Tab-separated table of C-alpha atoms in Angstrom:
chain	number	residue	atom	x	y	z
A	514	MET	CA	8.023	59.478	-84.400
A	515	PRO	CA	11.060	57.655	-82.418
A	516	LEU	CA	14.171	59.376	-81.923
A	517	LYS	CA	17.283	58.843	-84.875
A	518	LEU	CA	20.840	58.955	-83.956
A	519	SER	CA	23.977	59.014	-85.413
A	520	THR	CA	27.221	58.155	-83.708
A	521	GLN	CA	28.307	60.432	-86.007
A	522	ASP	CA	26.331	63.285	-84.845
A	523	ALA	CA	28.092	66.505	-83.906
A	524	ASP	CA	25.882	66.207	-80.580
A	525	PHE	CA	25.223	62.734	-80.504
A	526	GLU	CA	26.398	62.764	-76.898
A	527	THR	CA	24.162	64.789	-75.493
A	528	GLN	CA	21.580	63.232	-77.506
A	529	PHE	CA	22.813	59.183	-75.867
A	530	ARG	CA	22.719	60.942	-72.478
A	531	SER	CA	19.091	62.204	-72.783
A	532	LEU	CA	18.018	59.029	-73.974
A	533	LEU	CA	19.099	57.292	-70.661
A	534	ASN	CA	17.468	59.796	-68.847
A	535	GLN	CA	13.908	60.192	-69.773
A	536	LYS	CA	11.274	59.553	-67.404
A	537	ARG	CA	9.114	56.437	-68.296
A	538	GLU	CA	7.548	55.703	-64.710
A	539	THR	CA	4.526	57.266	-64.299
A	540	ASP	CA	4.306	60.841	-62.587
A	541	ASP	CA	1.486	60.432	-60.069
A	542	ASP	CA	2.277	60.322	-56.617
A	543	VAL	CA	0.929	57.444	-55.197
A	544	THR	CA	2.888	57.706	-52.484
A	545	ALA	CA	0.876	58.640	-49.294
A	546	VAL	CA	-2.543	56.958	-51.155
A	547	THR	CA	-0.109	53.884	-50.204
A	548	ALA	CA	1.150	54.139	-47.304
A	549	ALA	CA	-2.431	54.755	-46.182
A	550	ILE	CA	-3.772	51.556	-47.120
A	551	LEU	CA	-0.808	49.844	-45.969
A	552	ALA	CA	-1.848	51.270	-42.341
A	553	GLU	CA	-5.471	50.288	-43.182
A	554	VAL	CA	-4.488	47.117	-43.371
A	555	LYS	CA	-2.096	46.912	-40.841
A	556	THR	CA	-4.555	48.049	-38.201
A	557	ASN	CA	-7.867	46.593	-39.874
A	558	GLY	CA	-6.734	43.183	-41.542
A	559	ASP	CA	-9.220	41.363	-43.148
A	560	GLN	CA	-11.849	43.551	-43.109
A	561	ALA	CA	-10.128	46.030	-44.783
A	562	LEU	CA	-8.781	43.669	-47.360
A	563	LEU	CA	-12.750	42.810	-47.844
A	564	ASP	CA	-13.691	46.588	-48.039
A	565	TYR	CA	-10.882	47.796	-50.385
A	566	THR	CA	-11.225	44.308	-52.465
A	567	ASN	CA	-15.772	44.965	-52.838
A	568	LYS	CA	-14.769	49.052	-53.958
A	569	PHE	CA	-11.652	48.774	-56.701
A	570	ASP	CA	-12.869	45.262	-58.044
A	571	ARG	CA	-17.127	46.169	-58.039
A	572	LEU	CA	-17.688	42.335	-55.767
A	573	GLY	CA	-20.076	42.515	-53.019
A	574	LEU	CA	-18.428	39.420	-51.198
A	575	SER	CA	-20.147	38.874	-47.548
A	576	ALA	CA	-17.443	37.699	-45.627
A	577	ALA	CA	-13.428	37.936	-45.467
A	578	SER	CA	-13.275	33.913	-46.278
A	579	ASP	CA	-15.050	35.126	-49.891
A	580	LEU	CA	-11.582	36.608	-50.415
A	581	ARG	CA	-9.865	32.676	-50.960
A	582	ILE	CA	-10.525	31.043	-54.256
A	583	SER	CA	-11.135	27.383	-53.499
A	584	ALA	CA	-9.865	24.035	-54.468
A	585	GLU	CA	-12.924	23.483	-56.620
A	586	ASP	CA	-12.929	27.277	-58.297
A	587	ILE	CA	-8.924	26.279	-59.317
A	588	THR	CA	-10.244	22.461	-60.542
A	589	ARG	CA	-12.943	24.511	-62.803
A	590	ALA	CA	-10.272	26.995	-64.450
A	591	VAL	CA	-7.688	24.327	-65.668
A	592	SER	CA	-10.195	22.477	-67.361
A	593	ASP	CA	-11.644	25.481	-69.103
A	594	CYS	CA	-8.789	25.967	-70.485
A	595	GLU	CA	-7.923	25.011	-74.433
A	596	GLU	CA	-5.998	22.206	-74.482
A	597	ALA	CA	-3.393	23.055	-76.285
A	598	THR	CA	-3.025	26.194	-74.163
A	599	TYR	CA	-2.146	24.768	-71.547
A	600	GLU	CA	-0.137	21.871	-72.601
A	601	ALA	CA	2.195	24.560	-73.660
A	602	LEU	CA	1.969	26.227	-70.087
A	603	LYS	CA	3.060	22.479	-69.434
A	604	LEU	CA	6.188	22.871	-71.427
A	605	ALA	CA	6.918	25.812	-70.017
A	606	ALA	CA	6.956	24.585	-66.644
A	607	ASP	CA	8.509	21.843	-67.853
A	608	ARG	CA	11.727	23.551	-69.358
A	609	ILE	CA	11.314	26.806	-66.343
A	610	THR	CA	12.078	23.941	-63.927
A	611	SER	CA	15.015	22.277	-65.371
A	612	TYR	CA	16.821	25.756	-65.796
A	613	HIS	CA	16.036	26.785	-61.837
A	614	GLU	CA	16.670	23.110	-60.719
A	615	ARG	CA	20.994	24.158	-62.340
A	616	LEU	CA	21.248	27.220	-60.836
A	617	LEU	CA	20.883	25.418	-57.244
A	618	PRO	CA	24.016	26.009	-55.145
A	619	ASP	CA	26.052	23.610	-53.473
A	620	ASP	CA	27.002	23.689	-49.674
A	621	LEU	CA	30.734	24.749	-48.894
A	622	ASN	CA	33.229	23.109	-45.758
A	623	TYR	CA	36.760	23.159	-45.595
A	624	GLU	CA	39.387	23.504	-43.293
A	625	ASP	CA	41.948	26.178	-43.637
A	626	VAL	CA	45.933	26.396	-42.953
A	627	ASP	CA	45.179	27.434	-38.864
A	628	GLY	CA	42.895	24.316	-38.694
A	629	VAL	CA	39.561	26.667	-38.712
A	630	SER	CA	36.798	24.823	-40.304
A	631	LEU	CA	34.716	27.010	-42.297
A	632	GLY	CA	32.180	26.766	-44.824
A	633	TYR	CA	28.108	28.233	-45.282
A	634	ARG	CA	25.278	26.794	-45.673
A	635	TRP	CA	21.847	27.541	-48.064
A	636	THR	CA	18.540	27.085	-46.953
A	637	ALA	CA	15.388	27.677	-48.302
A	638	ILE	CA	13.082	31.250	-47.270
A	639	GLU	CA	10.357	29.068	-46.353
A	640	ASN	CA	7.040	31.398	-47.259
A	641	VAL	CA	6.704	33.616	-50.344
A	642	GLY	CA	4.178	35.674	-51.039
A	643	LEU	CA	3.450	36.059	-55.069
A	644	TYR	CA	1.471	38.964	-56.501
A	645	VAL	CA	-0.392	38.533	-59.661
A	646	PRO	CA	-1.774	40.912	-61.832
A	647	GLY	CA	-5.766	40.823	-62.661
A	648	GLY	CA	-7.254	42.571	-65.830
A	649	LEU	CA	-5.896	44.156	-68.957
A	650	ALA	CA	-2.657	42.793	-68.160
A	651	THR	CA	-3.092	38.615	-66.611
A	652	TYR	CA	0.395	37.328	-67.793
A	653	PRO	CA	-0.027	33.388	-66.668
A	654	SER	CA	3.644	33.116	-68.132
A	655	SER	CA	4.877	35.055	-64.961
A	656	VAL	CA	3.194	32.767	-62.300
A	657	LEU	CA	5.764	30.047	-63.495
A	658	MET	CA	8.305	32.330	-63.821
A	659	ASN	CA	7.901	33.715	-59.838
A	660	ALA	CA	6.677	30.716	-58.871
A	661	ILE	CA	9.061	28.109	-60.287
A	662	PRO	CA	12.374	29.146	-58.661
A	663	ALA	CA	11.199	29.134	-55.218
A	664	LYS	CA	9.320	26.158	-55.002
A	665	VAL	CA	12.601	24.411	-56.697
A	666	ALA	CA	14.374	26.470	-54.094
A	667	GLY	CA	12.559	24.727	-51.105
A	668	ALA	CA	9.806	27.273	-50.145
A	669	SER	CA	7.443	25.396	-47.876
A	670	ARG	CA	4.692	27.629	-48.597
A	671	LEU	CA	3.770	29.706	-51.934
A	672	VAL	CA	0.949	31.668	-51.454
A	673	MET	CA	-0.550	34.104	-54.667
A	674	VAL	CA	-2.544	37.108	-54.478
A	675	VAL	CA	-4.922	38.416	-57.726
A	676	PRO	CA	-7.299	40.913	-58.633
A	677	THR	CA	-10.322	39.469	-60.099
A	678	PRO	CA	-12.397	42.829	-60.991
A	679	ASP	CA	-15.648	42.201	-61.912
A	680	GLY	CA	-15.222	38.883	-60.038
A	681	VAL	CA	-12.939	37.572	-63.696
A	682	VAL	CA	-10.310	35.669	-63.771
A	683	ASN	CA	-7.959	34.248	-66.920
A	684	PRO	CA	-8.386	30.820	-66.058
A	685	LEU	CA	-5.074	29.936	-67.141
A	686	VAL	CA	-3.542	32.294	-64.131
A	687	LEU	CA	-5.158	29.570	-61.853
A	688	ALA	CA	-4.198	26.820	-64.373
A	689	ALA	CA	-0.498	28.198	-63.652
A	690	ALA	CA	-0.802	28.318	-60.188
A	691	ASP	CA	-2.008	24.863	-59.656
A	692	LEU	CA	1.257	23.546	-61.983
A	693	CYS	CA	3.134	25.247	-59.667
A	694	GLY	CA	1.582	23.366	-56.266
A	695	ILE	CA	0.202	26.525	-55.291
A	696	GLU	CA	-3.049	25.828	-52.954
A	697	GLU	CA	-3.075	29.330	-51.252
A	698	ILE	CA	-4.617	31.714	-53.380
A	699	TYR	CA	-6.708	34.750	-52.323
A	700	ARG	CA	-8.851	37.103	-55.320
A	701	ILE	CA	-7.514	40.741	-53.616
A	702	GLY	CA	-5.223	43.141	-55.497
A	703	GLY	CA	-3.386	46.014	-55.445
A	704	ALA	CA	-1.474	47.615	-52.250
A	705	GLN	CA	-3.817	45.928	-49.819
A	706	ALA	CA	-2.733	42.429	-51.302
A	707	ILE	CA	0.819	43.783	-50.468
A	708	GLY	CA	0.098	45.272	-47.054
A	709	ALA	CA	-1.683	41.627	-45.945
A	710	LEU	CA	1.469	39.663	-47.516
A	711	ALA	CA	3.948	41.778	-45.383
A	712	TYR	CA	2.289	42.138	-42.069
A	713	GLY	CA	-0.243	39.159	-42.300
A	714	THR	CA	-3.970	38.672	-40.994
A	715	ASP	CA	-6.248	36.423	-39.077
A	716	MET	CA	-6.896	35.360	-42.697
A	717	ILE	CA	-3.298	35.125	-44.491
A	718	ALA	CA	-0.403	34.405	-42.819
A	719	GLN	CA	2.442	37.049	-43.096
A	720	VAL	CA	5.233	36.142	-45.631
A	721	ASP	CA	9.206	36.133	-45.826
A	722	LYS	CA	9.430	37.453	-49.195
A	723	ILE	CA	6.839	38.802	-52.131
A	724	VAL	CA	7.519	38.462	-55.604
A	725	GLY	CA	5.782	39.589	-58.646
A	726	PRO	CA	5.548	42.891	-61.140
A	727	GLY	CA	2.029	45.047	-60.441
A	728	ASN	CA	0.972	48.794	-61.099
A	729	ALA	CA	2.671	51.849	-59.429
A	730	TYR	CA	0.434	50.833	-56.442
A	731	VAL	CA	1.854	47.991	-56.319
A	732	ALA	CA	5.499	48.841	-56.935
A	733	ASN	CA	5.103	51.755	-54.172
A	734	ALA	CA	3.888	49.423	-51.574
A	735	LYS	CA	6.675	46.707	-52.129
A	736	LYS	CA	9.294	49.583	-51.767
A	737	GLN	CA	7.011	50.855	-48.055
A	738	VAL	CA	7.100	47.080	-46.638
A	739	PHE	CA	10.840	46.063	-48.048
A	740	GLY	CA	12.704	45.273	-44.164
A	741	THR	CA	9.727	43.948	-42.839
A	742	VAL	CA	9.631	41.875	-45.793
A	743	GLY	CA	12.224	40.693	-49.056
A	744	ILE	CA	10.940	41.883	-52.335
A	745	ASP	CA	12.189	40.634	-55.921
A	746	MET	CA	12.879	43.973	-57.602
A	747	ILE	CA	10.548	47.294	-57.893
A	748	ALA	CA	10.203	46.872	-61.905
A	749	GLY	CA	9.870	49.664	-64.252
A	750	PRO	CA	8.058	49.595	-67.562
A	751	SER	CA	9.405	46.515	-69.922
A	752	GLU	CA	12.424	47.612	-72.813
A	753	ILE	CA	14.268	46.022	-75.025
A	754	LEU	CA	16.934	46.710	-77.313
A	755	VAL	CA	18.336	45.131	-80.978
A	756	VAL	CA	21.718	45.394	-82.352
A	757	ALA	CA	21.502	43.708	-86.220
A	758	ASP	CA	23.444	44.208	-88.911
A	759	GLY	CA	21.781	44.711	-92.259
A	760	ASN	CA	21.792	40.836	-92.613
A	761	ASN	CA	18.488	40.660	-90.760
A	762	ASP	CA	14.602	40.414	-92.459
A	763	PRO	CA	13.988	44.004	-91.341
A	764	ALA	CA	9.945	42.812	-90.256
A	765	TRP	CA	11.455	40.099	-88.031
A	766	ILE	CA	13.361	42.647	-86.319
A	767	ALA	CA	10.727	45.237	-86.501
A	768	ALA	CA	8.579	42.239	-84.716
A	769	ASP	CA	10.770	42.115	-81.860
A	770	LEU	CA	11.055	45.987	-80.988
A	771	LEU	CA	7.541	45.680	-81.084
A	772	SER	CA	7.300	42.624	-78.885
A	773	GLN	CA	8.141	44.446	-75.854
A	774	ALA	CA	6.820	48.279	-77.377
A	775	GLU	CA	3.061	46.177	-77.284
A	776	HIS	CA	3.056	45.945	-72.927
A	777	ASP	CA	2.760	49.186	-72.086
A	778	PRO	CA	3.072	53.056	-73.923
A	779	VAL	CA	5.842	53.643	-71.875
A	780	ALA	CA	7.636	50.031	-72.702
A	781	GLN	CA	10.917	51.510	-74.776
A	782	SER	CA	12.358	49.724	-77.983
A	783	ILE	CA	15.966	50.567	-79.144
A	784	LEU	CA	17.764	49.495	-82.270
A	785	ILE	CA	21.510	49.733	-82.819
A	786	THR	CA	22.515	49.299	-86.385
A	787	ASP	CA	25.332	49.490	-88.690
A	788	ASN	CA	23.029	49.734	-91.526
A	789	ALA	CA	21.587	53.109	-92.235
A	790	THR	CA	19.286	51.382	-95.211
A	791	PHE	CA	18.166	48.706	-93.141
A	792	ALA	CA	17.265	51.152	-89.980
A	793	ASP	CA	14.350	52.699	-92.285
A	794	ALA	CA	13.186	49.213	-93.842
A	795	VAL	CA	12.794	48.136	-90.108
A	796	SER	CA	10.750	51.266	-89.383
A	797	GLY	CA	8.839	50.346	-92.608
A	798	SER	CA	8.220	47.307	-91.406
A	799	ILE	CA	6.882	48.540	-87.831
A	800	GLU	CA	4.303	51.065	-89.709
A	801	SER	CA	3.182	47.749	-91.106
A	802	HIS	CA	2.613	44.954	-88.176
A	803	LEU	CA	0.986	48.224	-86.609
A	804	LYS	CA	-1.608	47.628	-88.999
A	805	ASN	CA	-2.577	44.077	-88.172
A	806	LEU	CA	-2.053	43.947	-83.824
A	807	ASP	CA	-4.413	43.950	-81.645
A	808	ARG	CA	-3.014	46.057	-79.090
A	809	ALA	CA	-1.671	48.722	-81.866
A	810	ASP	CA	-2.354	51.715	-80.305
A	811	ILE	CA	-0.092	51.151	-77.191
A	812	ALA	CA	2.856	49.460	-79.107
A	813	ALA	CA	2.759	52.914	-81.355
A	814	GLU	CA	2.231	55.179	-78.535
A	815	SER	CA	5.330	53.359	-77.264
A	816	TRP	CA	6.939	53.251	-79.907
A	817	LYS	CA	6.571	56.830	-81.449
A	818	SER	CA	6.924	58.414	-77.543
A	819	TYR	CA	10.707	56.421	-76.609
A	820	GLY	CA	11.768	54.467	-79.467
A	821	ALA	CA	14.952	54.711	-80.640
A	822	VAL	CA	17.398	54.099	-83.775
A	823	ILE	CA	20.970	54.806	-83.132
A	824	ILE	CA	23.554	53.920	-86.274
A	825	VAL	CA	27.098	53.327	-85.252
A	826	GLU	CA	30.012	53.397	-87.953
A	827	ASN	CA	30.128	49.806	-87.082
A	828	LEU	CA	29.157	46.798	-84.452
A	829	GLU	CA	32.134	47.403	-82.096
A	830	GLU	CA	30.729	50.342	-81.153
A	831	ALA	CA	27.518	48.691	-79.894
A	832	ALA	CA	29.103	47.245	-76.738
A	833	PRO	CA	29.676	50.584	-75.056
A	834	LEU	CA	26.746	51.833	-75.750
A	835	VAL	CA	24.249	48.282	-74.888
A	836	ASP	CA	26.603	48.716	-71.734
A	837	HIS	CA	25.174	52.340	-71.051
A	838	ILE	CA	21.682	51.532	-71.838
A	839	ALA	CA	22.361	47.894	-69.834
A	840	PRO	CA	18.982	46.902	-71.202
A	841	GLU	CA	16.095	44.251	-70.294
A	842	HIS	CA	16.114	42.466	-73.080
A	843	LEU	CA	18.890	42.389	-75.431
A	844	GLU	CA	18.703	40.571	-78.765
A	845	LEU	CA	22.899	40.518	-81.124
A	846	CYS	CA	21.274	39.981	-84.517
A	847	VAL	CA	24.544	39.804	-86.122
A	848	ASP	CA	26.813	37.390	-87.928
A	849	ASP	CA	29.048	36.404	-84.621
A	850	PRO	CA	27.161	37.375	-82.056
A	851	ASP	CA	29.010	34.728	-78.968
A	852	SER	CA	32.241	37.710	-79.489
A	853	LEU	CA	30.126	40.611	-79.554
A	854	ALA	CA	28.462	39.135	-76.408
A	855	ALA	CA	32.001	38.921	-74.549
A	856	SER	CA	32.784	42.642	-74.678
A	857	ILE	CA	29.423	43.090	-73.052
A	858	LYS	CA	29.068	43.128	-68.710
A	859	HIS	CA	25.524	44.895	-68.738
A	860	ALA	CA	22.167	43.450	-69.492
A	861	GLY	CA	19.210	41.397	-67.585
A	862	ALA	CA	18.977	38.713	-70.763
A	863	ILE	CA	20.777	37.621	-73.767
A	864	PHE	CA	19.725	36.688	-76.686
A	865	LEU	CA	22.081	35.379	-79.199
A	866	GLY	CA	21.815	35.228	-83.035
A	867	ARG	CA	19.023	35.961	-85.293
A	868	TYR	CA	16.438	32.955	-84.642
A	869	SER	CA	16.602	33.737	-81.083
A	870	PRO	CA	13.533	36.400	-80.553
A	871	GLU	CA	12.674	38.025	-77.329
A	872	ALA	CA	9.443	36.316	-76.713
A	873	ILE	CA	11.133	32.932	-76.726
A	874	GLY	CA	12.295	34.179	-73.387
A	875	ASP	CA	9.340	35.602	-71.804
A	876	TYR	CA	7.579	32.115	-72.164
A	877	ILE	CA	9.249	28.805	-73.298
A	878	ALA	CA	13.121	29.527	-73.233
A	879	GLY	CA	13.563	28.279	-69.644
A	880	PRO	CA	15.853	31.468	-68.147
A	881	ASN	CA	13.449	34.128	-65.490
A	882	HIS	CA	11.512	36.554	-67.616
A	883	VAL	CA	11.483	39.216	-64.274
A	884	LEU	CA	14.451	41.312	-65.535
A	885	PRO	CA	16.038	44.313	-64.213
A	886	THR	CA	14.815	47.327	-66.486
A	887	SER	CA	15.806	51.226	-65.839
A	888	ARG	CA	19.350	50.132	-66.154
A	889	THR	CA	19.553	48.285	-62.851
A	890	ALA	CA	20.873	45.437	-65.196
A	891	ARG	CA	23.961	47.644	-63.861
A	892	PHE	CA	23.967	46.080	-60.907
A	893	SER	CA	21.324	43.355	-60.777
A	894	SER	CA	20.666	40.031	-62.213
A	895	GLY	CA	17.335	38.311	-63.162
A	896	LEU	CA	14.879	36.104	-60.844
A	897	SER	CA	15.975	32.679	-60.105
A	898	THR	CA	16.349	29.557	-57.369
A	899	LEU	CA	18.911	32.373	-55.995
A	900	ASP	CA	16.595	34.967	-55.000
A	901	PHE	CA	14.942	32.493	-52.633
A	902	VAL	CA	17.333	30.928	-50.586
A	903	LYS	CA	20.065	32.444	-48.024
A	904	ARG	CA	23.717	31.210	-47.295
A	905	THR	CA	24.787	30.778	-43.489
A	906	SER	CA	28.141	30.938	-42.798
A	907	LEU	CA	29.653	27.884	-40.930
A	908	ILE	CA	32.646	28.615	-38.113
A	909	ARG	CA	34.121	26.054	-35.917
A	910	LEU	CA	37.872	26.134	-34.002
A	911	ASN	CA	39.087	23.755	-31.817
A	912	ALA	CA	41.323	24.547	-28.867
A	913	GLU	CA	44.688	24.733	-30.428
A	914	SER	CA	43.090	26.921	-34.051
A	915	LEU	CA	41.563	29.760	-31.176
A	916	GLY	CA	45.075	29.661	-30.167
A	917	LYS	CA	46.670	30.342	-33.265
A	918	ILE	CA	44.446	33.262	-34.492
A	919	GLY	CA	42.306	34.339	-31.082
A	920	PRO	CA	44.976	36.926	-30.238
A	921	ALA	CA	44.936	38.824	-33.033
A	922	ALA	CA	40.719	39.110	-32.450
A	923	VAL	CA	41.501	40.249	-28.984
A	924	LYS	CA	44.242	43.140	-30.079
A	925	LEU	CA	41.518	44.099	-32.999
A	926	ALA	CA	38.793	44.500	-29.946
A	927	GLU	CA	40.714	46.707	-27.940
A	928	ALA	CA	41.964	48.438	-30.440
A	929	GLU	CA	37.645	48.930	-30.965
A	930	GLY	CA	37.214	49.676	-27.224
A	931	LEU	CA	34.993	46.778	-27.218
A	932	ASP	CA	36.533	44.832	-23.938
A	933	ALA	CA	33.750	42.553	-23.888
A	934	HIS	CA	34.720	41.360	-27.355
A	935	ALA	CA	38.284	40.853	-26.230
A	936	LEU	CA	36.942	39.129	-23.072
A	937	SER	CA	35.182	36.689	-24.878
A	938	VAL	CA	38.560	35.249	-26.834
A	939	ALA	CA	41.313	36.199	-23.852
A	940	ILE	CA	39.449	34.272	-21.266
A	941	ARG	CA	39.649	31.096	-23.672
A	942	LEU	CA	43.071	31.164	-24.279
A	943	ASN	CA	43.900	32.058	-20.749
A	944	MET	CA	45.925	35.702	-21.835
A	945	PRO	CA	46.124	37.912	-18.698
A	946	ARG	CA	44.112	41.052	-19.062
């Protein structure tokens, strides 16, 4: 059964800390295996990719060139998509694009009181690699969420890697790539795909940043190649926190909690409410919903092992609890969600009101569904256009402005014992040395 807490319990603080400290990531030690795969790809390049792909995805490809998915394959996949679903994918792409275009930052130029011209300009990260899971977890929505911000930012090259176990790929994944203008797609996955993107091979040119979710080996590989390339984040299991009062339909809230539980047995769904009777009704609705879900086994295990219900005396108690949890997804299903949201500092995305289910954000709302997990919303944000641009400072002085601030720079350089630093300024000011 899910954990049940009340702020009125004498041991609430202890139980709440235990909830925060739950370890939901895999216990498998994958670091050594991942390191070996990365080293093999770095040394043997395309041949290593071919060997690993044939082994892990049960394929019989004879040449590395067979790893690339052709333009004809992409066109065929688009035609295989059910029309209404494809139109929904297009609508999602349009909405995601519209939102992320509004996040493009402006350049800055100004002259300060000393006559120094300062500013910055933003430029795109040019080469972006997108990892897309294959097999059971094939999410065309994630293709849109990862690729569109990069495209909006101005990336000149998008390359996608997606495993195709037994030769099978979800046509919607390729259709989503096509909508994003991705032409370079390879049927490789796992740590070997991350290695190819990070180090480059004869066939796959190195990228500058890698984004996208994956299994434990993919996440570990991203961690190991960080520094050689940039990465988006190390994502943990999905999570949702719903703050709800007793005026909600319990069946609605139950469905919201299960929307994340069905992702993974180690996903986490938490309900905070000021109404114990309502909490019991939500739990009952969860059991009813589970009878009709295709992924009921996964959702049930998640809810049983990692779900939690927290009863608060009043909703004012909810905000500090939310900030401690720092959830990936936060729903505020209360009469005045804006006031409650204003008092919350840490959440990946906030869904305001009773008609804003988290699932709408996963697909069609517009903001990104790639969000910080495992309490990292305390210090990080969801993926956006800003993750695919970089800022370069601009500094311009003339003789007069250098004369005003240069002597202070000389003093500081001398204090740090860096004579050449001091000289490079002083020599321009004809300062005695």
